[in-house]
mmCIF file of C-alpha atoms in Angstrom:
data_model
loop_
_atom_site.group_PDB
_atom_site.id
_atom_site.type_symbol
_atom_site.label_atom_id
_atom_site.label_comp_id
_atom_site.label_asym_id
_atom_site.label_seq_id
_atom_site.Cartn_x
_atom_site.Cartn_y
_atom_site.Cartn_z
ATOM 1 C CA UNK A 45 22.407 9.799 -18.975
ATOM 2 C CA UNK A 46 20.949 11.713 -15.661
ATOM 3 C CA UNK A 47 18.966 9.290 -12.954
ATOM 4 C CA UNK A 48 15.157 9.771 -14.214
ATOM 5 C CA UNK A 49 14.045 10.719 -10.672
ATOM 6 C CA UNK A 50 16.209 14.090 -10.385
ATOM 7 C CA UNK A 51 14.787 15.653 -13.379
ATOM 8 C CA UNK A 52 11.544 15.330 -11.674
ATOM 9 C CA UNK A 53 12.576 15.852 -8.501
ATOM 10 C CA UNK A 54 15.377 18.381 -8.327
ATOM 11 C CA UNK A 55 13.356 21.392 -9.163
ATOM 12 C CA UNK A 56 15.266 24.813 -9.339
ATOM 13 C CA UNK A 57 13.731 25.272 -5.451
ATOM 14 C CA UNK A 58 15.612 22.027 -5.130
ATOM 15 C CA UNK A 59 19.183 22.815 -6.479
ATOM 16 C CA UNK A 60 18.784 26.077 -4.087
ATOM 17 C CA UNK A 61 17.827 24.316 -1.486
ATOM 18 C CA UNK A 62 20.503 21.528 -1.825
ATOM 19 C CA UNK A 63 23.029 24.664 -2.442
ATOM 20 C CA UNK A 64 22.069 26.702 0.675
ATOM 21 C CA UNK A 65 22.792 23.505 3.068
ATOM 22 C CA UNK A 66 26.044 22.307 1.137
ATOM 23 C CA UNK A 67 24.355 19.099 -0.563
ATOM 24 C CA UNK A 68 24.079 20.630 -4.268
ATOM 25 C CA UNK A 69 27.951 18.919 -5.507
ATOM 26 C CA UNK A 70 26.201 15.853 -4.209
ATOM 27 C CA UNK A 71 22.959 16.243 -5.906
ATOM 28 C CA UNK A 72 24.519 16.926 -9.118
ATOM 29 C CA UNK A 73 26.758 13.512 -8.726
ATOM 30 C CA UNK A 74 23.463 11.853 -8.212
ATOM 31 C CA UNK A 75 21.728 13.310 -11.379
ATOM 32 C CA UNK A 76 24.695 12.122 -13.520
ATOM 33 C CA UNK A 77 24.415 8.627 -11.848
ATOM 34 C CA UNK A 78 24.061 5.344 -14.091
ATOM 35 C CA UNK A 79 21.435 3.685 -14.675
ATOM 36 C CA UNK A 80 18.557 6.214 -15.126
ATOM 37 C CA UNK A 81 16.216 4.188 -13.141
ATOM 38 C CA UNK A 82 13.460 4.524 -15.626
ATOM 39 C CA UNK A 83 13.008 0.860 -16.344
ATOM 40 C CA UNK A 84 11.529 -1.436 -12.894
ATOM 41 C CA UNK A 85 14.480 -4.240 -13.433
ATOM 42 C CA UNK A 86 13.782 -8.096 -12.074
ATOM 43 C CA UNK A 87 14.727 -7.003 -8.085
ATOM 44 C CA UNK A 88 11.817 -4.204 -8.183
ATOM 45 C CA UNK A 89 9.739 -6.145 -9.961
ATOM 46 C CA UNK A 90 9.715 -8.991 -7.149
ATOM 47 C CA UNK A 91 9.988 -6.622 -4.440
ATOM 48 C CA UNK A 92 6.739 -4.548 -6.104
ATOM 49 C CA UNK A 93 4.617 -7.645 -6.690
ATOM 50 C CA UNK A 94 5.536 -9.342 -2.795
ATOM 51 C CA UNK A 95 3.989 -5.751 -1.097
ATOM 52 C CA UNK A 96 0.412 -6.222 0.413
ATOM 53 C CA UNK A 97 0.393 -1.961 0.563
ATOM 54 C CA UNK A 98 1.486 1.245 -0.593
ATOM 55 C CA UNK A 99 0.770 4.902 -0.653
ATOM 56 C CA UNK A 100 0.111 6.713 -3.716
ATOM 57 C CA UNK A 101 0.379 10.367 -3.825
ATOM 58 C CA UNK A 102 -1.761 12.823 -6.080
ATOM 59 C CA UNK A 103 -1.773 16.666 -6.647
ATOM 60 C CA UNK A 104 -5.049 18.750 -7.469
ATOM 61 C CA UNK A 105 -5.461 21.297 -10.380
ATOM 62 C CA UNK A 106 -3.759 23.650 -7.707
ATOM 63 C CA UNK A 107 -1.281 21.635 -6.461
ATOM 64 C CA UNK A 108 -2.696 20.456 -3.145
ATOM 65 C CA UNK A 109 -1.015 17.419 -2.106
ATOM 66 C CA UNK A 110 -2.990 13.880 -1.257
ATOM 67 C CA UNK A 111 -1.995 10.956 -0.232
ATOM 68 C CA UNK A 112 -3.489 7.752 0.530
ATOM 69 C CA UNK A 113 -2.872 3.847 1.738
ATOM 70 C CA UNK A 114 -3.842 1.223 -1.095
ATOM 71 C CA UNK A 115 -3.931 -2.250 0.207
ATOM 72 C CA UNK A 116 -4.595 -5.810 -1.087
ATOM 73 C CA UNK A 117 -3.376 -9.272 -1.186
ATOM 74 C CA UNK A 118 0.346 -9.907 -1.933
ATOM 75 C CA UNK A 119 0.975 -8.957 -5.628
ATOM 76 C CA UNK A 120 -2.165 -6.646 -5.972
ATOM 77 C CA UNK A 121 0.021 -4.006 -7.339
ATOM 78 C CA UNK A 122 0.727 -5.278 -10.646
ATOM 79 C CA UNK A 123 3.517 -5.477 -12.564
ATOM 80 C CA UNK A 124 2.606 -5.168 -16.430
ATOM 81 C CA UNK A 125 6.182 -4.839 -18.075
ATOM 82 C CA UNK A 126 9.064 -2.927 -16.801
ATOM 83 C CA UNK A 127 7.811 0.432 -17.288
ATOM 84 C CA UNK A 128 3.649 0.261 -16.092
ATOM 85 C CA UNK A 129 2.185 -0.593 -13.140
ATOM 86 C CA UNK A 130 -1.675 -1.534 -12.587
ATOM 87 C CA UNK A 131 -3.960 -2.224 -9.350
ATOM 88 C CA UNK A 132 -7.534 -2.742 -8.362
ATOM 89 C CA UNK A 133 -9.120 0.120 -7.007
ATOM 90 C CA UNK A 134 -11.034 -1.169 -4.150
ATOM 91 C CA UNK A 135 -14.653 0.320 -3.108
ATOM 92 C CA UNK A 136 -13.496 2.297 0.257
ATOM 93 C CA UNK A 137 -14.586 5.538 1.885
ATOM 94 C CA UNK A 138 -16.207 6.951 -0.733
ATOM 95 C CA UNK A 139 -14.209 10.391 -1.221
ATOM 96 C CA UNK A 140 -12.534 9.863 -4.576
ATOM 97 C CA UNK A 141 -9.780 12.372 -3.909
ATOM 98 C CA UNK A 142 -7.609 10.081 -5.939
ATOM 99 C CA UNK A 143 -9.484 9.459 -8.759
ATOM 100 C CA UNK A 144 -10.619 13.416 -8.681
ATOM 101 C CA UNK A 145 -7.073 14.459 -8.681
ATOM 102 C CA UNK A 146 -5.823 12.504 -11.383
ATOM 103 C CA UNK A 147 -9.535 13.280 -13.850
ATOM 104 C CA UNK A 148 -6.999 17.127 -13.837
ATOM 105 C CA UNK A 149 -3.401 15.795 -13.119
ATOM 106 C CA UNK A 150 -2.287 12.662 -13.760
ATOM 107 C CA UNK A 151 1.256 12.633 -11.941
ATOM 108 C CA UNK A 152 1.422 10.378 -8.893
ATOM 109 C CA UNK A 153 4.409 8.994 -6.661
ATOM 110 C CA UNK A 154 3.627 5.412 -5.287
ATOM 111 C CA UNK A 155 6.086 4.863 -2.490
ATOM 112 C CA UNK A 156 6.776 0.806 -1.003
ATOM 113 C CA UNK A 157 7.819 0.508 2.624
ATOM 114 C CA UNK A 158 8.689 -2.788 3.395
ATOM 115 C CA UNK A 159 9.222 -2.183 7.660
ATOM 116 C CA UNK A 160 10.684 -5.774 8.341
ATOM 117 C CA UNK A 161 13.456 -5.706 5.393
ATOM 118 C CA UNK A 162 14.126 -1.963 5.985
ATOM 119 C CA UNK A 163 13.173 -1.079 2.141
ATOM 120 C CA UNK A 164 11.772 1.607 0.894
ATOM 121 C CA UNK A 165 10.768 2.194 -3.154
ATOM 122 C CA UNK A 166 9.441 5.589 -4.910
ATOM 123 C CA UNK A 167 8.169 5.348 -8.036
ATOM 124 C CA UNK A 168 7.098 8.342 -9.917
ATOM 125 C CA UNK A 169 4.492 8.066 -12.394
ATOM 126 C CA UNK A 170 1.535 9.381 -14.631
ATOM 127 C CA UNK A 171 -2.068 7.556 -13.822
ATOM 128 C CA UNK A 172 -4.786 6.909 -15.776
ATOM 129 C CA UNK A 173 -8.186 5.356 -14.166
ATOM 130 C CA UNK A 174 -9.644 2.996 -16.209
ATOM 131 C CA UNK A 175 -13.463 2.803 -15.323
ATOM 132 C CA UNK A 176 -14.595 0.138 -17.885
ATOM 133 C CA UNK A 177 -14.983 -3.263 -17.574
ATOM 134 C CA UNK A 178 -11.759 -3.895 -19.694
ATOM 135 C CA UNK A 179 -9.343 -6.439 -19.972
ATOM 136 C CA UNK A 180 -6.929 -4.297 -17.480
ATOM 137 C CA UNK A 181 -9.844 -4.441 -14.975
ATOM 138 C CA UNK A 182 -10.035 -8.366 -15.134
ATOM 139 C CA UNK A 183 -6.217 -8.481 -15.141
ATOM 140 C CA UNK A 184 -6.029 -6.804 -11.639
ATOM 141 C CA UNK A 185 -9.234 -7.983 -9.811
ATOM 142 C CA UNK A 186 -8.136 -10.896 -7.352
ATOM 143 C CA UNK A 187 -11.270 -13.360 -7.165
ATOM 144 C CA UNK A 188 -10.221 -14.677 -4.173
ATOM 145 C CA UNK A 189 -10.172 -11.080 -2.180
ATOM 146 C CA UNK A 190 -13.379 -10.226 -1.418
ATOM 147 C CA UNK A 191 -13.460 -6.078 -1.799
ATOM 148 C CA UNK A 192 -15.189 -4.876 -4.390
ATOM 149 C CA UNK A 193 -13.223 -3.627 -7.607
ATOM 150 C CA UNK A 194 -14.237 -0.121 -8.929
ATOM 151 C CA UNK A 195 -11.683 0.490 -11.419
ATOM 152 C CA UNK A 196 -8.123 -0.161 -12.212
ATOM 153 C CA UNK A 197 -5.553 2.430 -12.150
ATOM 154 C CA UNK A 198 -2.524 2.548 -14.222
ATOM 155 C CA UNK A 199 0.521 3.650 -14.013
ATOM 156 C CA UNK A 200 3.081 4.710 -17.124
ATOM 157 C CA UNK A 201 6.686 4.883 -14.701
ATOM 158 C CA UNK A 202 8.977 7.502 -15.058
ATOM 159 C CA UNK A 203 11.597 6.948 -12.696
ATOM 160 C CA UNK A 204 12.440 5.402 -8.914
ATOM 161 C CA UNK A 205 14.867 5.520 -6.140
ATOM 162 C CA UNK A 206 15.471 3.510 -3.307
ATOM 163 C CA UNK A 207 15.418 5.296 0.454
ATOM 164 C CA UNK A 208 18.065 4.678 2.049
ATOM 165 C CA UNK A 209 18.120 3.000 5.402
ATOM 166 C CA UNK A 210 18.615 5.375 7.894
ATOM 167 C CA UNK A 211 16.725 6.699 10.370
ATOM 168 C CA UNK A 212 14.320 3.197 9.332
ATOM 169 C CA UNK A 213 12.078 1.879 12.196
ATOM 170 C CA UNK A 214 12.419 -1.991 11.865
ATOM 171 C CA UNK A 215 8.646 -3.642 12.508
ATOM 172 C CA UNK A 216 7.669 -6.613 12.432
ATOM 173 C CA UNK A 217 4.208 -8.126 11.663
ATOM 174 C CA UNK A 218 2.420 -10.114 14.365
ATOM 175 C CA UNK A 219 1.541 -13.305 13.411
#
């Protein structure tokens, strides 16, 4: 079984790409790589619900590319089961470039940098904002954070990959 995250992610563009600069035999060791990474197992899922932040990407109708910082309290990303995610979507600067992009696409990439263990997670996705006052919305406020919840988003994951570690700036938070 191929590793979830190069069927998504090793476009034919790609596999030229990784071809023309003598990386392609290594790509295609990669996409026949075991475990699929499909499923978030019990390391993820700590690592996922310790963050305080992450950036989640979007795409319009025409493919323009969007990203943006999400933060929270420790564990505000939300670990459902192995395979969705879920998070408050705090009131903020009022654009809704996020929410916009995934009303006509709902493919995101979340990607987890933790800067003082040198980790980094991608996790690709489909979204779905939920806008009611559901039992997903309760599940993800935090009544002890004081932001204002809009909606929830959810995420249905596809696949992830670890970074690896080079080239990593190592920061540290100031206390």
């Amino acid at each position: 079984m191929a590793r979830a995250f190069t069927r998504l992610a090793f476009s034919p563009a790609v596999k030229a790409a990784q071809a023309r600069y003598s990386a392609r035999e290594h790509g295609a060791l990669l996409e026949q790589k075991d475990p699929p990474r499909d499923r978030l197992n019990d390391d993820l899922i700590a690592f996922i619900e310790d963050m305080d932040s992450f950036f989640i990407g979007t795409a319009s109708h025409d493919g323009w590319p969007h990203v943006q910082h999400r933060g929270g309290p420790p564990g505000f990303l939300k670990v459902l089961d192995d395979r969705t995610l879920a998070f408050a979507d705090y009131a903020g600067n009022r654009h809704y470039i996020t929410v916009g992009n995934l009303s006509e696409n709902d493919r995101v990439m979340l990607f987890l940098i933790d800067y003082e263990r040198g980790r980094r997670l991608k996790i690709w996705g489909r979204a779905q904002v939920i806008d009611e006052a559901t039992g997903l919305v309760d599940r993800v406020r935090d009544p002890a954070y004081p932001a204002k919840v809009e909606r929830a988003i959810q995420i249905a994951v596809e696949a992830w990959d670890l970074n690896c570690r080079q080239h990593f700036p190592k920061l540290h938070r100031r206390p």
